[in-house]
mmCIF file of C-alpha atoms in Angstrom:
data_model
loop_
_atom_site.group_PDB
_atom_site.id
_atom_site.type_symbol
_atom_site.label_atom_id
_atom_site.label_comp_id
_atom_site.label_asym_id
_atom_site.label_seq_id
_atom_site.Cartn_x
_atom_site.Cartn_y
_atom_site.Cartn_z
ATOM 1 C CA UNK A 5 0.004 0.122 -0.479
ATOM 2 C CA UNK A 6 1.428 3.237 -1.285
ATOM 3 C CA UNK A 7 1.563 6.373 1.797
ATOM 4 C CA UNK A 8 -1.108 8.104 2.861
ATOM 5 C CA UNK A 9 -1.209 11.764 3.752
ATOM 6 C CA UNK A 10 -2.713 15.564 3.624
ATOM 7 C CA UNK A 11 -3.681 15.676 0.290
ATOM 8 C CA UNK A 12 -3.903 11.875 -0.932
ATOM 9 C CA UNK A 13 -6.775 10.670 -2.740
ATOM 10 C CA UNK A 14 -8.359 7.150 -3.982
ATOM 11 C CA UNK A 15 -9.397 4.034 -2.832
ATOM 12 C CA UNK A 16 -7.451 2.914 -0.596
ATOM 13 C CA UNK A 17 -8.480 6.283 0.961
ATOM 14 C CA UNK A 18 -11.813 5.745 1.796
ATOM 15 C CA UNK A 19 -10.919 2.590 2.733
ATOM 16 C CA UNK A 20 -8.613 3.740 5.937
ATOM 17 C CA UNK A 21 -11.464 6.327 6.557
ATOM 18 C CA UNK A 22 -14.006 3.384 6.102
ATOM 19 C CA UNK A 23 -11.877 1.227 9.101
ATOM 20 C CA UNK A 24 -10.817 4.763 11.472
ATOM 21 C CA UNK A 25 -15.395 5.169 11.137
ATOM 22 C CA UNK A 26 -16.247 1.289 12.666
ATOM 23 C CA UNK A 27 -13.260 2.039 14.727
ATOM 24 C CA UNK A 28 -14.939 5.496 15.822
ATOM 25 C CA UNK A 29 -12.020 7.247 15.726
ATOM 26 C CA UNK A 30 -12.950 9.263 12.692
ATOM 27 C CA UNK A 31 -17.160 11.240 11.294
ATOM 28 C CA UNK A 32 -16.177 12.453 7.770
ATOM 29 C CA UNK A 33 -17.224 11.445 4.716
ATOM 30 C CA UNK A 34 -15.592 8.297 3.110
ATOM 31 C CA UNK A 35 -15.153 10.505 0.310
ATOM 32 C CA UNK A 36 -11.545 9.379 -0.935
ATOM 33 C CA UNK A 37 -9.872 12.885 0.023
ATOM 34 C CA UNK A 38 -7.241 12.652 2.431
ATOM 35 C CA UNK A 39 -7.761 16.038 4.358
ATOM 36 C CA UNK A 40 -7.510 17.424 8.036
ATOM 37 C CA UNK A 41 -10.701 15.073 9.418
ATOM 38 C CA UNK A 42 -8.765 12.305 8.245
ATOM 39 C CA UNK A 43 -5.378 13.134 9.575
ATOM 40 C CA UNK A 44 -7.195 14.060 12.525
ATOM 41 C CA UNK A 45 -8.493 10.180 12.416
ATOM 42 C CA UNK A 46 -5.285 8.508 12.259
ATOM 43 C CA UNK A 47 -2.952 11.004 14.380
ATOM 44 C CA UNK A 48 -5.443 9.372 17.282
ATOM 45 C CA UNK A 49 -4.944 5.756 16.380
ATOM 46 C CA UNK A 50 -1.675 5.692 16.301
ATOM 47 C CA UNK A 51 -1.588 7.776 19.953
ATOM 48 C CA UNK A 52 -3.152 4.609 20.830
ATOM 49 C CA UNK A 53 -1.959 1.560 18.850
ATOM 50 C CA UNK A 54 1.620 3.275 20.650
ATOM 51 C CA UNK A 55 2.809 4.408 17.668
ATOM 52 C CA UNK A 56 4.257 8.123 16.481
ATOM 53 C CA UNK A 57 1.503 10.596 16.065
ATOM 54 C CA UNK A 58 2.185 11.954 12.172
ATOM 55 C CA UNK A 59 -1.121 11.454 10.254
ATOM 56 C CA UNK A 60 0.915 9.691 7.814
ATOM 57 C CA UNK A 61 -0.326 6.026 6.978
ATOM 58 C CA UNK A 62 2.770 4.461 6.300
ATOM 59 C CA UNK A 63 4.182 0.759 6.781
ATOM 60 C CA UNK A 64 4.489 0.910 10.015
ATOM 61 C CA UNK A 65 0.768 2.131 10.847
ATOM 62 C CA UNK A 66 -0.150 0.489 7.708
ATOM 63 C CA UNK A 67 0.680 -2.882 9.014
ATOM 64 C CA UNK A 68 -1.539 -1.723 12.889
ATOM 65 C CA UNK A 69 -4.193 -1.617 10.743
ATOM 66 C CA UNK A 70 -3.561 -4.331 8.276
ATOM 67 C CA UNK A 71 -5.508 -7.238 10.687
ATOM 68 C CA UNK A 72 -8.340 -4.913 11.607
ATOM 69 C CA UNK A 73 -8.766 -4.354 8.384
ATOM 70 C CA UNK A 74 -8.841 -8.469 7.408
ATOM 71 C CA UNK A 75 -11.195 -8.094 10.679
ATOM 72 C CA UNK A 76 -9.125 -9.696 13.167
ATOM 73 C CA UNK A 77 -7.246 -8.405 16.496
ATOM 74 C CA UNK A 78 -3.804 -10.930 17.801
ATOM 75 C CA UNK A 79 -4.097 -11.259 21.360
ATOM 76 C CA UNK A 80 -1.039 -12.309 23.763
ATOM 77 C CA UNK A 81 -3.311 -15.254 26.413
ATOM 78 C CA UNK A 82 -3.018 -14.284 29.743
ATOM 79 C CA UNK A 83 -3.478 -15.355 33.788
ATOM 80 C CA UNK A 84 -6.490 -16.022 33.925
ATOM 81 C CA UNK A 85 -7.973 -15.772 30.885
ATOM 82 C CA UNK A 86 -11.283 -17.457 29.111
ATOM 83 C CA UNK A 87 -11.936 -17.244 25.685
ATOM 84 C CA UNK A 88 -15.707 -16.786 26.991
ATOM 85 C CA UNK A 89 -14.234 -13.834 28.927
ATOM 86 C CA UNK A 90 -12.421 -12.905 26.263
ATOM 87 C CA UNK A 91 -15.338 -13.434 23.427
ATOM 88 C CA UNK A 92 -16.939 -11.006 25.531
ATOM 89 C CA UNK A 93 -14.754 -8.056 25.686
ATOM 90 C CA UNK A 94 -13.273 -7.769 21.833
ATOM 91 C CA UNK A 95 -17.542 -8.534 20.988
ATOM 92 C CA UNK A 96 -17.448 -12.236 18.971
ATOM 93 C CA UNK A 97 -18.201 -15.352 19.805
ATOM 94 C CA UNK A 98 -15.737 -18.199 21.775
ATOM 95 C CA UNK A 99 -17.094 -20.517 18.164
ATOM 96 C CA UNK A 100 -15.960 -18.255 15.473
ATOM 97 C CA UNK A 101 -11.405 -17.728 18.107
ATOM 98 C CA UNK A 102 -12.577 -21.673 18.193
ATOM 99 C CA UNK A 103 -12.968 -21.334 14.256
ATOM 100 C CA UNK A 104 -9.762 -19.820 13.617
ATOM 101 C CA UNK A 105 -7.341 -20.529 15.527
ATOM 102 C CA UNK A 106 -7.336 -24.720 14.920
ATOM 103 C CA UNK A 107 -5.938 -27.034 17.673
ATOM 104 C CA UNK A 108 -7.255 -23.883 21.164
ATOM 105 C CA UNK A 109 -8.060 -25.968 23.741
ATOM 106 C CA UNK A 110 -10.305 -23.782 25.849
ATOM 107 C CA UNK A 111 -9.854 -25.937 29.015
ATOM 108 C CA UNK A 112 -6.156 -25.331 28.841
ATOM 109 C CA UNK A 113 -4.063 -21.781 27.254
ATOM 110 C CA UNK A 114 -1.357 -21.295 27.159
ATOM 111 C CA UNK A 115 0.099 -17.924 28.922
ATOM 112 C CA UNK A 116 1.115 -15.860 26.669
ATOM 113 C CA UNK A 117 -0.136 -17.837 23.224
ATOM 114 C CA UNK A 118 -1.615 -15.310 20.844
ATOM 115 C CA UNK A 119 -3.742 -16.542 18.746
ATOM 116 C CA UNK A 120 -6.515 -14.546 16.669
ATOM 117 C CA UNK A 121 -9.398 -12.326 17.197
ATOM 118 C CA UNK A 122 -11.665 -12.592 14.610
ATOM 119 C CA UNK A 123 -14.273 -9.226 15.813
ATOM 120 C CA UNK A 124 -14.333 -7.376 12.599
ATOM 121 C CA UNK A 125 -16.094 -7.554 9.416
ATOM 122 C CA UNK A 126 -13.966 -8.869 7.178
ATOM 123 C CA UNK A 127 -15.883 -7.356 4.180
ATOM 124 C CA UNK A 128 -16.487 -4.069 4.038
ATOM 125 C CA UNK A 129 -19.974 -3.422 2.019
ATOM 126 C CA UNK A 130 -19.091 0.834 2.430
ATOM 127 C CA UNK A 131 -16.232 1.504 -0.151
ATOM 128 C CA UNK A 132 -15.621 0.993 -3.799
ATOM 129 C CA UNK A 133 -14.642 -3.157 -3.571
ATOM 130 C CA UNK A 134 -10.924 -2.809 -5.595
ATOM 131 C CA UNK A 135 -8.921 -5.947 -6.495
ATOM 132 C CA UNK A 136 -6.847 -4.940 -4.274
ATOM 133 C CA UNK A 137 -9.631 -4.832 -1.941
ATOM 134 C CA UNK A 138 -10.780 -9.057 -2.962
ATOM 135 C CA UNK A 139 -7.660 -9.990 -2.238
ATOM 136 C CA UNK A 140 -7.072 -8.778 1.825
ATOM 137 C CA UNK A 141 -10.375 -10.706 2.510
ATOM 138 C CA UNK A 142 -9.100 -13.587 0.653
ATOM 139 C CA UNK A 143 -6.758 -13.526 3.016
ATOM 140 C CA UNK A 144 -8.477 -13.308 6.113
ATOM 141 C CA UNK A 145 -11.656 -15.119 4.537
ATOM 142 C CA UNK A 146 -7.443 -17.948 5.055
ATOM 143 C CA UNK A 147 -7.193 -17.039 7.978
ATOM 144 C CA UNK A 148 -10.655 -16.834 9.948
ATOM 145 C CA UNK A 149 -12.262 -19.210 8.618
ATOM 146 C CA UNK A 150 -9.444 -22.538 7.136
ATOM 147 C CA UNK A 151 -12.767 -24.497 7.197
ATOM 148 C CA UNK A 152 -12.961 -22.271 3.079
ATOM 149 C CA UNK A 153 -11.170 -23.840 0.255
ATOM 150 C CA UNK A 154 -9.606 -21.459 -1.663
ATOM 151 C CA UNK A 155 -7.415 -21.812 -5.176
ATOM 152 C CA UNK A 156 -7.255 -20.297 -8.284
ATOM 153 C CA UNK A 157 -9.121 -20.548 -11.933
ATOM 154 C CA UNK A 158 -6.187 -19.166 -13.668
ATOM 155 C CA UNK A 159 -5.323 -15.058 -14.365
ATOM 156 C CA UNK A 160 -6.384 -12.019 -15.841
ATOM 157 C CA UNK A 161 -4.511 -10.859 -18.416
ATOM 158 C CA UNK A 162 -2.582 -9.218 -16.043
ATOM 159 C CA UNK A 163 -1.128 -11.347 -14.075
ATOM 160 C CA UNK A 164 -4.371 -11.223 -11.179
ATOM 161 C CA UNK A 165 -5.387 -13.570 -9.042
ATOM 162 C CA UNK A 166 -9.407 -15.498 -10.177
ATOM 163 C CA UNK A 167 -10.625 -16.749 -7.483
ATOM 164 C CA UNK A 168 -12.413 -18.671 -6.148
ATOM 165 C CA UNK A 169 -13.979 -19.781 -3.485
ATOM 166 C CA UNK A 170 -15.073 -23.014 -2.052
ATOM 167 C CA UNK A 171 -18.162 -23.901 0.446
ATOM 168 C CA UNK A 172 -19.451 -26.676 0.956
ATOM 169 C CA UNK A 173 -18.369 -30.781 0.761
ATOM 170 C CA UNK A 174 -22.047 -32.000 -0.995
ATOM 171 C CA UNK A 175 -22.619 -33.641 -3.874
ATOM 172 C CA UNK A 176 -25.175 -31.061 -4.960
ATOM 173 C CA UNK A 177 -22.789 -28.823 -7.051
ATOM 174 C CA UNK A 178 -22.972 -24.857 -8.117
ATOM 175 C CA UNK A 179 -21.334 -22.216 -9.414
ATOM 176 C CA UNK A 180 -21.820 -18.748 -8.355
ATOM 177 C CA UNK A 181 -19.995 -15.766 -10.516
ATOM 178 C CA UNK A 182 -20.442 -11.947 -11.100
ATOM 179 C CA UNK A 183 -17.962 -8.724 -12.459
ATOM 180 C CA UNK A 184 -17.643 -9.929 -15.687
ATOM 181 C CA UNK A 185 -18.340 -5.979 -17.049
ATOM 182 C CA UNK A 186 -15.901 -3.843 -14.997
ATOM 183 C CA UNK A 187 -18.600 -1.089 -14.334
ATOM 184 C CA UNK A 188 -20.691 -4.238 -12.271
ATOM 185 C CA UNK A 189 -17.740 -3.851 -9.099
ATOM 186 C CA UNK A 190 -20.336 -4.315 -6.603
ATOM 187 C CA UNK A 191 -21.478 -7.351 -7.274
ATOM 188 C CA UNK A 192 -18.020 -8.884 -5.712
ATOM 189 C CA UNK A 193 -18.670 -7.315 -2.642
ATOM 190 C CA UNK A 194 -22.648 -8.928 -3.276
ATOM 191 C CA UNK A 195 -20.618 -12.345 -3.617
ATOM 192 C CA UNK A 196 -17.932 -12.122 -1.114
ATOM 193 C CA UNK A 197 -20.081 -10.731 1.753
ATOM 194 C CA UNK A 198 -22.616 -13.674 1.101
ATOM 195 C CA UNK A 199 -19.129 -15.956 1.102
ATOM 196 C CA UNK A 200 -18.737 -13.971 4.468
ATOM 197 C CA UNK A 201 -22.219 -14.579 6.324
ATOM 198 C CA UNK A 202 -22.297 -18.390 5.073
ATOM 199 C CA UNK A 203 -18.917 -19.414 7.133
ATOM 200 C CA UNK A 204 -19.236 -17.115 10.219
ATOM 201 C CA UNK A 205 -23.115 -18.714 10.393
ATOM 202 C CA UNK A 206 -21.036 -22.193 9.562
ATOM 203 C CA UNK A 207 -19.183 -21.580 12.175
ATOM 204 C CA UNK A 208 -21.418 -20.863 15.358
ATOM 205 C CA UNK A 209 -24.132 -23.063 14.473
ATOM 206 C CA UNK A 210 -26.153 -21.107 13.537
ATOM 207 C CA UNK A 211 -29.504 -20.194 10.162
ATOM 208 C CA UNK A 212 -29.009 -17.934 7.786
ATOM 209 C CA UNK A 213 -32.849 -17.277 6.707
ATOM 210 C CA UNK A 214 -33.985 -20.871 8.473
ATOM 211 C CA UNK A 215 -31.456 -22.502 6.194
ATOM 212 C CA UNK A 216 -29.176 -24.859 8.148
ATOM 213 C CA UNK A 217 -26.245 -23.659 6.436
ATOM 214 C CA UNK A 218 -24.823 -26.594 8.941
ATOM 215 C CA UNK A 219 -27.186 -29.081 6.685
ATOM 216 C CA UNK A 220 -26.535 -26.926 3.515
ATOM 217 C CA UNK A 221 -23.262 -27.385 4.104
ATOM 218 C CA UNK A 222 -23.248 -30.879 3.630
ATOM 219 C CA UNK A 223 -25.815 -31.191 1.034
ATOM 220 C CA UNK A 224 -24.789 -28.685 -1.078
ATOM 221 C CA UNK A 225 -21.244 -27.335 -2.292
ATOM 222 C CA UNK A 226 -21.351 -23.739 -4.091
ATOM 223 C CA UNK A 227 -18.072 -22.435 -6.020
ATOM 224 C CA UNK A 228 -18.041 -18.938 -5.875
ATOM 225 C CA UNK A 229 -15.621 -16.444 -8.280
ATOM 226 C CA UNK A 230 -16.403 -13.388 -7.025
ATOM 227 C CA UNK A 231 -13.990 -10.759 -9.178
ATOM 228 C CA UNK A 232 -14.431 -12.313 -12.987
ATOM 229 C CA UNK A 233 -12.053 -8.737 -14.489
ATOM 230 C CA UNK A 234 -9.956 -7.815 -11.929
ATOM 231 C CA UNK A 235 -8.228 -5.427 -14.425
ATOM 232 C CA UNK A 236 -11.422 -4.118 -16.052
ATOM 233 C CA UNK A 237 -12.390 -3.411 -12.018
ATOM 234 C CA UNK A 238 -8.545 -1.871 -11.102
ATOM 235 C CA UNK A 239 -9.529 0.309 -14.368
ATOM 236 C CA UNK A 240 -13.199 1.427 -12.921
ATOM 237 C CA UNK A 241 -12.256 2.231 -9.402
ATOM 238 C CA UNK A 242 -8.703 2.817 -9.229
ATOM 239 C CA UNK A 243 -8.807 4.287 -13.107
ATOM 240 C CA UNK A 244 -5.118 4.249 -15.541
ATOM 241 C CA UNK A 245 -1.836 4.553 -14.986
ATOM 242 C CA UNK A 246 0.516 4.574 -16.607
ATOM 243 C CA UNK A 247 2.440 1.788 -16.539
ATOM 244 C CA UNK A 248 -0.402 -0.522 -16.992
ATOM 245 C CA UNK A 249 0.986 -2.247 -20.328
ATOM 246 C CA UNK A 250 -1.842 -1.291 -22.646
ATOM 247 C CA UNK A 251 -2.397 3.098 -21.471
ATOM 248 C CA UNK A 252 -1.734 4.130 -25.379
ATOM 249 C CA UNK A 253 -4.196 1.374 -26.909
ATOM 250 C CA UNK A 254 -6.449 2.387 -24.202
ATOM 251 C CA UNK A 255 -6.208 5.287 -24.947
ATOM 252 C CA UNK A 256 -7.266 4.943 -28.328
ATOM 253 C CA UNK A 257 -9.562 1.958 -28.047
ATOM 254 C CA UNK A 258 -12.030 4.385 -25.009
ATOM 255 C CA UNK A 259 -14.099 7.279 -28.104
ATOM 256 C CA UNK A 260 -16.769 7.814 -25.958
ATOM 257 C CA UNK A 261 -15.287 10.531 -24.187
ATOM 258 C CA UNK A 262 -16.169 10.414 -21.367
ATOM 259 C CA UNK A 263 -13.959 7.980 -18.477
ATOM 260 C CA UNK A 264 -12.999 4.902 -18.313
ATOM 261 C CA UNK A 265 -15.038 4.669 -14.859
ATOM 262 C CA UNK A 266 -18.279 6.194 -16.034
ATOM 263 C CA UNK A 267 -18.293 3.947 -19.318
ATOM 264 C CA UNK A 268 -15.683 0.698 -19.144
ATOM 265 C CA UNK A 269 -16.871 -3.202 -19.023
ATOM 266 C CA UNK A 270 -14.473 -4.613 -21.074
ATOM 267 C CA UNK A 271 -11.316 -6.293 -20.196
ATOM 268 C CA UNK A 272 -8.361 -4.470 -20.192
ATOM 269 C CA UNK A 273 -7.586 -5.859 -24.280
ATOM 270 C CA UNK A 274 -11.052 -4.278 -25.056
ATOM 271 C CA UNK A 275 -13.269 -7.725 -25.125
ATOM 272 C CA UNK A 276 -16.791 -7.350 -23.234
ATOM 273 C CA UNK A 277 -16.126 -11.138 -21.758
ATOM 274 C CA UNK A 278 -20.204 -11.981 -21.233
ATOM 275 C CA UNK A 279 -19.726 -11.732 -25.080
ATOM 276 C CA UNK A 280 -16.646 -13.372 -25.236
ATOM 277 C CA UNK A 281 -18.757 -16.943 -25.206
ATOM 278 C CA UNK A 282 -18.720 -19.938 -27.499
ATOM 279 C CA UNK A 283 -22.707 -19.583 -26.992
ATOM 280 C CA UNK A 284 -23.821 -17.989 -30.832
ATOM 281 C CA UNK A 285 -21.191 -15.926 -30.088
ATOM 282 C CA UNK A 286 -20.999 -14.738 -34.578
ATOM 283 C CA UNK A 287 -24.299 -13.849 -34.034
ATOM 284 C CA UNK A 288 -23.322 -11.148 -31.791
ATOM 285 C CA UNK A 289 -20.122 -11.116 -34.023
ATOM 286 C CA UNK A 290 -22.442 -9.703 -36.754
ATOM 287 C CA UNK A 291 -24.331 -7.677 -34.697
ATOM 288 C CA UNK A 292 -22.001 -5.481 -33.876
ATOM 289 C CA UNK A 293 -22.045 -3.348 -36.342
ATOM 290 C CA UNK A 294 -25.098 -2.593 -35.767
ATOM 291 C CA UNK A 295 -23.281 -0.096 -32.144
ATOM 292 C CA UNK A 296 -21.228 0.101 -34.548
ATOM 293 C CA UNK A 297 -17.635 -1.293 -33.407
ATOM 294 C CA UNK A 298 -15.304 -2.237 -35.680
ATOM 295 C CA UNK A 299 -13.369 -3.273 -31.923
ATOM 296 C CA UNK A 300 -11.438 -3.029 -28.729
ATOM 297 C CA UNK A 301 -13.121 -0.933 -26.790
ATOM 298 C CA UNK A 302 -15.615 -0.218 -23.421
ATOM 299 C CA UNK A 303 -18.639 -2.689 -24.033
ATOM 300 C CA UNK A 304 -19.939 -5.331 -26.732
ATOM 301 C CA UNK A 305 -16.577 -6.392 -28.927
ATOM 302 C CA UNK A 306 -17.174 -10.144 -28.815
ATOM 303 C CA UNK A 307 -13.160 -10.315 -28.880
ATOM 304 C CA UNK A 308 -11.041 -12.038 -32.345
ATOM 305 C CA UNK A 309 -12.544 -15.086 -31.792
ATOM 306 C CA UNK A 310 -14.249 -17.258 -28.604
ATOM 307 C CA UNK A 311 -12.682 -17.760 -25.458
ATOM 308 C CA UNK A 312 -10.036 -15.428 -26.807
ATOM 309 C CA UNK A 313 -9.514 -14.148 -23.502
ATOM 310 C CA UNK A 314 -8.113 -15.775 -20.261
ATOM 311 C CA UNK A 315 -11.191 -14.558 -17.988
ATOM 312 C CA UNK A 316 -13.059 -16.845 -20.298
ATOM 313 C CA UNK A 317 -11.028 -19.164 -20.739
ATOM 314 C CA UNK A 318 -11.051 -19.488 -16.356
ATOM 315 C CA UNK A 319 -14.517 -19.571 -16.592
ATOM 316 C CA UNK A 320 -15.391 -21.960 -18.254
ATOM 317 C CA UNK A 321 -12.126 -24.452 -17.507
ATOM 318 C CA UNK A 322 -13.809 -24.520 -13.271
ATOM 319 C CA UNK A 323 -17.236 -24.662 -14.708
ATOM 320 C CA UNK A 324 -15.503 -28.160 -16.302
ATOM 321 C CA UNK A 325 -14.251 -28.839 -14.031
ATOM 322 C CA UNK A 326 -17.127 -28.594 -11.176
ATOM 323 C CA UNK A 327 -19.509 -29.498 -13.030
ATOM 324 C CA UNK A 328 -22.428 -27.623 -11.290
ATOM 325 C CA UNK A 329 -26.076 -28.631 -11.730
ATOM 326 C CA UNK A 330 -26.382 -24.597 -11.249
ATOM 327 C CA UNK A 331 -25.177 -21.525 -11.962
ATOM 328 C CA UNK A 332 -25.553 -18.122 -11.064
ATOM 329 C CA UNK A 333 -24.578 -14.638 -13.057
ATOM 330 C CA UNK A 334 -24.302 -11.065 -11.332
ATOM 331 C CA UNK A 335 -24.953 -8.329 -13.072
ATOM 332 C CA UNK A 336 -26.153 -5.070 -13.011
ATOM 333 C CA UNK A 337 -28.114 -3.513 -12.903
ATOM 334 C CA UNK A 338 -32.215 -4.023 -13.727
ATOM 335 C CA UNK A 339 -33.550 -5.842 -11.251
ATOM 336 C CA UNK A 340 -33.801 -8.860 -13.279
ATOM 337 C CA UNK A 341 -33.828 -12.210 -13.816
ATOM 338 C CA UNK A 342 -32.934 -13.539 -17.537
ATOM 339 C CA UNK A 343 -32.831 -17.639 -18.039
ATOM 340 C CA UNK A 344 -32.811 -18.320 -21.824
ATOM 341 C CA UNK A 345 -31.489 -19.268 -24.386
ATOM 342 C CA UNK A 346 -32.179 -20.568 -27.927
ATOM 343 C CA UNK A 347 -34.856 -22.251 -26.308
ATOM 344 C CA UNK A 348 -32.056 -24.551 -24.845
ATOM 345 C CA UNK A 349 -32.650 -24.480 -21.616
ATOM 346 C CA UNK A 350 -34.462 -27.152 -19.564
ATOM 347 C CA UNK A 351 -38.058 -27.235 -18.658
ATOM 348 C CA UNK A 352 -36.742 -26.951 -15.276
ATOM 349 C CA UNK A 353 -35.250 -23.620 -16.112
ATOM 350 C CA UNK A 354 -38.640 -21.723 -15.695
ATOM 351 C CA UNK A 355 -39.962 -22.799 -12.306
ATOM 352 C CA UNK A 356 -36.665 -22.133 -10.293
ATOM 353 C CA UNK A 357 -36.496 -19.144 -12.564
ATOM 354 C CA UNK A 358 -40.000 -18.251 -10.461
ATOM 355 C CA UNK A 359 -39.458 -19.476 -7.729
ATOM 356 C CA UNK A 360 -35.962 -16.807 -7.436
ATOM 357 C CA UNK A 361 -37.569 -14.077 -8.779
ATOM 358 C CA UNK A 362 -40.591 -15.352 -6.397
ATOM 359 C CA UNK A 363 -37.421 -14.839 -3.204
ATOM 360 C CA UNK A 364 -35.937 -11.249 -4.749
ATOM 361 C CA UNK A 365 -38.336 -9.201 -6.024
ATOM 362 C CA UNK A 366 -36.838 -9.640 -9.220
ATOM 363 C CA UNK A 367 -38.810 -9.986 -12.553
ATOM 364 C CA UNK A 368 -38.663 -12.780 -14.625
ATOM 365 C CA UNK A 369 -37.952 -12.022 -18.398
ATOM 366 C CA UNK A 370 -35.682 -12.668 -21.630
ATOM 367 C CA UNK A 371 -32.947 -11.017 -22.845
ATOM 368 C CA UNK A 372 -33.027 -9.318 -26.393
ATOM 369 C CA UNK A 373 -30.842 -8.399 -29.448
ATOM 370 C CA UNK A 374 -27.013 -8.779 -29.203
ATOM 371 C CA UNK A 375 -27.554 -9.484 -25.403
ATOM 372 C CA UNK A 376 -28.744 -13.220 -26.346
ATOM 373 C CA UNK A 377 -25.459 -13.766 -27.241
ATOM 374 C CA UNK A 378 -22.035 -14.916 -26.017
ATOM 375 C CA UNK A 379 -23.174 -14.893 -22.472
ATOM 376 C CA UNK A 380 -21.789 -16.678 -20.032
ATOM 377 C CA UNK A 381 -25.580 -18.464 -19.051
ATOM 378 C CA UNK A 382 -26.283 -18.612 -22.511
ATOM 379 C CA UNK A 383 -22.738 -21.402 -22.181
ATOM 380 C CA UNK A 384 -23.552 -22.606 -19.608
ATOM 381 C CA UNK A 385 -27.072 -23.433 -20.936
ATOM 382 C CA UNK A 386 -26.096 -24.598 -24.161
ATOM 383 C CA UNK A 387 -23.235 -26.771 -23.133
ATOM 384 C CA UNK A 388 -24.835 -28.964 -20.600
ATOM 385 C CA UNK A 389 -28.376 -28.622 -20.679
ATOM 386 C CA UNK A 390 -28.549 -27.404 -17.553
ATOM 387 C CA UNK A 391 -30.685 -24.736 -15.511
ATOM 388 C CA UNK A 392 -28.117 -21.041 -16.248
ATOM 389 C CA UNK A 393 -29.103 -17.487 -15.286
ATOM 390 C CA UNK A 394 -28.063 -13.653 -15.192
ATOM 391 C CA UNK A 395 -29.141 -11.642 -11.978
ATOM 392 C CA UNK A 396 -29.728 -8.405 -12.729
ATOM 393 C CA UNK A 397 -29.109 -6.354 -8.593
ATOM 394 C CA UNK A 398 -29.760 -2.840 -8.083
ATOM 395 C CA UNK A 399 -31.647 0.412 -10.570
ATOM 396 C CA UNK A 400 -30.378 2.676 -12.177
ATOM 397 C CA UNK A 401 -26.617 3.394 -14.055
ATOM 398 C CA UNK A 402 -23.300 2.090 -14.013
ATOM 399 C CA UNK A 403 -21.883 1.585 -11.685
ATOM 400 C CA UNK A 404 -24.409 1.572 -9.215
ATOM 401 C CA UNK A 405 -23.268 3.588 -5.944
ATOM 402 C CA UNK A 406 -21.709 1.505 -3.150
ATOM 403 C CA UNK A 407 -24.877 2.888 -1.147
ATOM 404 C CA UNK A 408 -27.512 0.446 -3.303
ATOM 405 C CA UNK A 409 -25.662 -2.094 -1.377
ATOM 406 C CA UNK A 410 -27.873 -2.871 1.756
ATOM 407 C CA UNK A 411 -30.593 -3.088 -0.704
ATOM 408 C CA UNK A 412 -29.242 -5.308 -3.228
ATOM 409 C CA UNK A 413 -27.821 -8.066 -0.663
ATOM 410 C CA UNK A 414 -31.438 -8.022 1.683
ATOM 411 C CA UNK A 415 -33.078 -8.565 -2.318
ATOM 412 C CA UNK A 416 -30.859 -11.215 -2.747
ATOM 413 C CA UNK A 417 -28.965 -13.501 -0.052
ATOM 414 C CA UNK A 418 -32.480 -15.713 -0.300
ATOM 415 C CA UNK A 419 -31.790 -16.351 -3.898
ATOM 416 C CA UNK A 420 -28.611 -17.149 -3.250
ATOM 417 C CA UNK A 421 -29.031 -20.174 -0.859
ATOM 418 C CA UNK A 422 -32.144 -21.085 -2.825
ATOM 419 C CA UNK A 423 -29.995 -21.891 -5.235
ATOM 420 C CA UNK A 424 -28.068 -23.705 -3.752
ATOM 421 C CA UNK A 425 -30.029 -26.911 -2.515
ATOM 422 C CA UNK A 426 -33.919 -26.160 -5.651
ATOM 423 C CA UNK A 427 -33.830 -29.081 -7.376
#
């Protein structure tokens, strides 16, 4: 992380502001502008944590903040400690502490042993969700919920890992993914918050919306790839950086006259990933002319051939490996569920789609025009003749503001759970 001080701006400033606000040090806006209010909050944090109170977030201060950003504190066991008392002091549960510290014996706590205390949320749903934040949250999942299986389906054009998380061990396998489109990055924290809530409920033996999570864990296996297009997401949220190997091409490809943060849906090579699957890809290619598309650009360019991009190949290969019974591809916006493709969807797709519609409040619909071709759920339906759905969350103009997150998540948590069990 870069050093942050007065005058710094960006998504990393938002992250620090949000953390300081959650800890009670900062009361200002989470606006990504490092002003005097942020500086004073940093100083107060530094004093309480034994740091030099210079108001600058440098390597030392960030090293103290990082565990908190990952949702935990490191605690040294003292004489007379009990897990119950430690959990009470941090506002957490004994079950979460036990989960984060395999082998810990409550009746035999070893004085001076350092343990992890999970007590803050990992996934911050009030800030722009960059790849850097995703990667840190994935590492936090590894650390605090070691029963989760985490892997990489491949790498993006710029070498970013395409992380997936596996929830459960059951025979009923499903696969969810998000952020094929860069402007639609809000779908990533939706899936990441679902992972966190699911893992927390599993650790504590709780239910979510009437679903016994430990029973669901044994019944179904949910694979989630939360950010298919990390290069595009970072271009939208952090802007075009000089060291980007596609810097000059991107400036040429963006012919809209508008900033990347308002228009860019494609990956870093200007290919729309949700038009790069081998499902009526030729029809998608032929339709480009109607939209004035002649090559790489912000949206709807299908690429030189199906699966030309490493991101779509990785999603394809993970799908083959998982062999899911059902898939969900998360997009924004419209509060709608698309369920069919060229009359190839199996009979149960309509019934399942209607059930997902009821639990979410989203309308069930079918795509038209160029949106009907070469998408992930189209390819899945064509390849497997199994139920596949595109979920369009929220309403408005992409990118949707993070202020919509609470409603979007409330609409979709039940859908994500139902999709893992419905037959």
